[in-house]
Each structure stands twice: as structure tokens, then as C-alpha cells.
Tab-separated table of C-alpha atoms in Angstrom:
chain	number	residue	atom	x	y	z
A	13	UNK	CA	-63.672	2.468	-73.290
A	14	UNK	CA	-64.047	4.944	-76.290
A	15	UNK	CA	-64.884	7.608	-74.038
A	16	UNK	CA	-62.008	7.951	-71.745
A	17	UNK	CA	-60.026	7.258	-74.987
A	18	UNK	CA	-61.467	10.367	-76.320
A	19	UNK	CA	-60.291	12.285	-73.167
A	20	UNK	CA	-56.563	11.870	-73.733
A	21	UNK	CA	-54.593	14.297	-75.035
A	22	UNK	CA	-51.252	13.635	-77.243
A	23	UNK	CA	-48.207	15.953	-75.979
A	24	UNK	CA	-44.966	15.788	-78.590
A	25	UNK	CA	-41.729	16.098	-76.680
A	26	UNK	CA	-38.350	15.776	-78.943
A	27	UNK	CA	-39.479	12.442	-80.921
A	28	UNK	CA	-41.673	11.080	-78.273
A	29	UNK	CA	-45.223	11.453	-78.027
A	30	UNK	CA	-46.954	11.015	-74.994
A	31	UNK	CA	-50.970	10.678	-74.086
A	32	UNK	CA	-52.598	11.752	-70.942
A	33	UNK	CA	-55.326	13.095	-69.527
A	34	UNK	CA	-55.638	17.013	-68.801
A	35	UNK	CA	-57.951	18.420	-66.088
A	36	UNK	CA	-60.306	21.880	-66.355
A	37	UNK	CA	-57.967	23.923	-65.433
A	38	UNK	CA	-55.490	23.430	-68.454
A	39	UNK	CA	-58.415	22.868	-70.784
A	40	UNK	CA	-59.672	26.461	-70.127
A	41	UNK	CA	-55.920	28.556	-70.034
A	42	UNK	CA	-54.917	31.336	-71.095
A	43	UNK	CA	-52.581	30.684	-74.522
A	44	UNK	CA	-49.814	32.610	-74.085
A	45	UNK	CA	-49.312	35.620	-77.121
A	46	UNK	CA	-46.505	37.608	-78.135
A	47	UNK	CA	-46.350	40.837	-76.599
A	48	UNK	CA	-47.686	43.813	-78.916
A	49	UNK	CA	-44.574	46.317	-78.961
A	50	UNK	CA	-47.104	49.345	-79.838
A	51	UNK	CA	-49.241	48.748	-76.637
A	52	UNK	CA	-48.259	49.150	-73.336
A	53	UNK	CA	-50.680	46.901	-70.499
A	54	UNK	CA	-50.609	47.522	-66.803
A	55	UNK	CA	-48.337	44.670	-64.652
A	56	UNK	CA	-50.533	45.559	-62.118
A	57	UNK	CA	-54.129	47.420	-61.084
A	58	UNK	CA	-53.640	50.871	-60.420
A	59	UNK	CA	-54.907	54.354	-60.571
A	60	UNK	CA	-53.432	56.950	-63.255
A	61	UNK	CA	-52.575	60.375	-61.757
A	62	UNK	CA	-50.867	61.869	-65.217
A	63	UNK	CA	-51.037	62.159	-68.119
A	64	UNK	CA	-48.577	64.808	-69.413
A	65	UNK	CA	-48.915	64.474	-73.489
A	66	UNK	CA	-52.372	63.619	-75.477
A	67	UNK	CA	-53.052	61.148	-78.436
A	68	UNK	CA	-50.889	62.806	-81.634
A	69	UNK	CA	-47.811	64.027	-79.757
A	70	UNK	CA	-44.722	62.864	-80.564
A	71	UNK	CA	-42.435	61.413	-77.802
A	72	UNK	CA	-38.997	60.673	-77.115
A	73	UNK	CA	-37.221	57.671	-75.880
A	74	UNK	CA	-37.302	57.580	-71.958
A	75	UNK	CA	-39.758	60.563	-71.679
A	76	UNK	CA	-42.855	59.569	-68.892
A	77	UNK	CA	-46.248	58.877	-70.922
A	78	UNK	CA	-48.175	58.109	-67.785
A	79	UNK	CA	-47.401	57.764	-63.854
A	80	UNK	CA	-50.330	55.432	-61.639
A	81	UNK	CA	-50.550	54.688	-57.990
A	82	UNK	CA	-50.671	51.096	-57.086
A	83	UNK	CA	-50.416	49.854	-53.516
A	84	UNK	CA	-49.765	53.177	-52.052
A	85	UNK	CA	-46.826	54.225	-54.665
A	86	UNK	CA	-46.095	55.861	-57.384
A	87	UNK	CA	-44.915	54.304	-60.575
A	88	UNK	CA	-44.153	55.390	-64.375
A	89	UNK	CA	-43.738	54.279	-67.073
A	90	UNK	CA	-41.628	55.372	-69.930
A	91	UNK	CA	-41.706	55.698	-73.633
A	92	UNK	CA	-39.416	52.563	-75.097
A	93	UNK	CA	-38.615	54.113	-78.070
A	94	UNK	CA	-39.259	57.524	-80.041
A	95	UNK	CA	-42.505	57.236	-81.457
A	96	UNK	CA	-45.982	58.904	-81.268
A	97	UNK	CA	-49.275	58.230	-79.167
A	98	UNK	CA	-51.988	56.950	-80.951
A	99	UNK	CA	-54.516	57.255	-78.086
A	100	UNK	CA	-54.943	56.895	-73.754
A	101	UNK	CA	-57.277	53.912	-72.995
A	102	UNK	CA	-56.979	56.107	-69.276
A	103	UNK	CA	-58.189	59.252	-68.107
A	104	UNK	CA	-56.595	61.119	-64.894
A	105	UNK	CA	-58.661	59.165	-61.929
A	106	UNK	CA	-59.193	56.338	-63.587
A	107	UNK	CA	-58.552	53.247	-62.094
A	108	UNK	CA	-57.421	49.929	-64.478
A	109	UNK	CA	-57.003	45.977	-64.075
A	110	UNK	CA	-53.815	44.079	-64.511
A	111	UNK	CA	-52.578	43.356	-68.345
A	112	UNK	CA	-54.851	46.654	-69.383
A	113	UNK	CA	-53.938	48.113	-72.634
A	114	UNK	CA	-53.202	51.760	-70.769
A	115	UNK	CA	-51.695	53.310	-74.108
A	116	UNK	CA	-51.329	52.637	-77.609
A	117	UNK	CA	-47.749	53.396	-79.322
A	118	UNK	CA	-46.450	53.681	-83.079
């Protein structure tokens, strides 16, 4: 009996705490993290095609840092604020996996 007792886990929910067992699957997730504002990841695998400014250069608001092809089309993504590149985790050809750090920000 001590051994499935072991098993349970205790979930708090208002004032109410509940036990039950959990299965491999949500034993072994992912925890969930706050985004980094100063990195930018990939939403999805890609390729990178540009790169129009290198690790120093200062960049405005709205201006392109990178554009990647990803199921046959072209997508870019944009500076969120005015800032400067630390450095490309990319090169032009390079392909990249979803939730890839592709650039670092400050």
C-alpha cells in the first residue's frame, strides 16, 4: 500500500487540495518559462535567407533583423524595440528547429 501511496501527487486548487496519480507523460513536461525579451526563438523550423545587419549594429524599432523560408514562404521578423544585436545564432543557409534562439537582443 505504501507504494502506490508514494505515487500520488498533491495538486492545490483555491483551498482544496487534491491527490492523484500522474502518468509519464506529465512527469517528464516541459515547465513552462517566461519568455526572454532579449532573444528572439523561431515559432517554427525554417531556413534563413538574410541577414541584413551583423552582431554590434544598432537597430531601430520595426526594422527586419532576419527573413527565413518555412513551408515554401517567406517570413520576417522585426526588431521589437530600438536596441542593438548582440550576436546571429544563424548564418545565410542555415536551416533551424522550432523555439531556436535565432538572435540575441539588448
Amino acid at each position: 500500500m505504501a507504494d502506490i501511496e508514494d505515487k500520488y501527487s498533491e495538486f492545490r486548487i483555491g483551498d482544496t487540495i487534491y491527490k492523484t496519480l500522474t502518468n509519464k507523460k506529465y512527469d517528464e513536461r516541459k515547465f513552462w518559462e517566461y519568455p526572454d525579451p532579449n532573444k528572439i526563438l523561431s515559432h517554427i523550423p525554417g531556413t534563413i535567407k538574410s541577414l541584413p545587419f551583423k552582431a554590434g549594429d544598432s537597430v531601430k524599432e520595426g526594422e527586419v533583423l532576419l527573413t527565413f523560408e518555412a513551408m515554401k514562404m517567406e517570413s520576417k521578423i522585426v526588431m521589437p524595440y530600438d536596441g542593438e544585436i548582440v550576436q546571429y545564432n544563424v548564418e545565410v543557409g542555415s536551416r533551424f528547429p522550432k523555439e531556436f534562439v535565432l538572435v540575441e537582443i539588448q
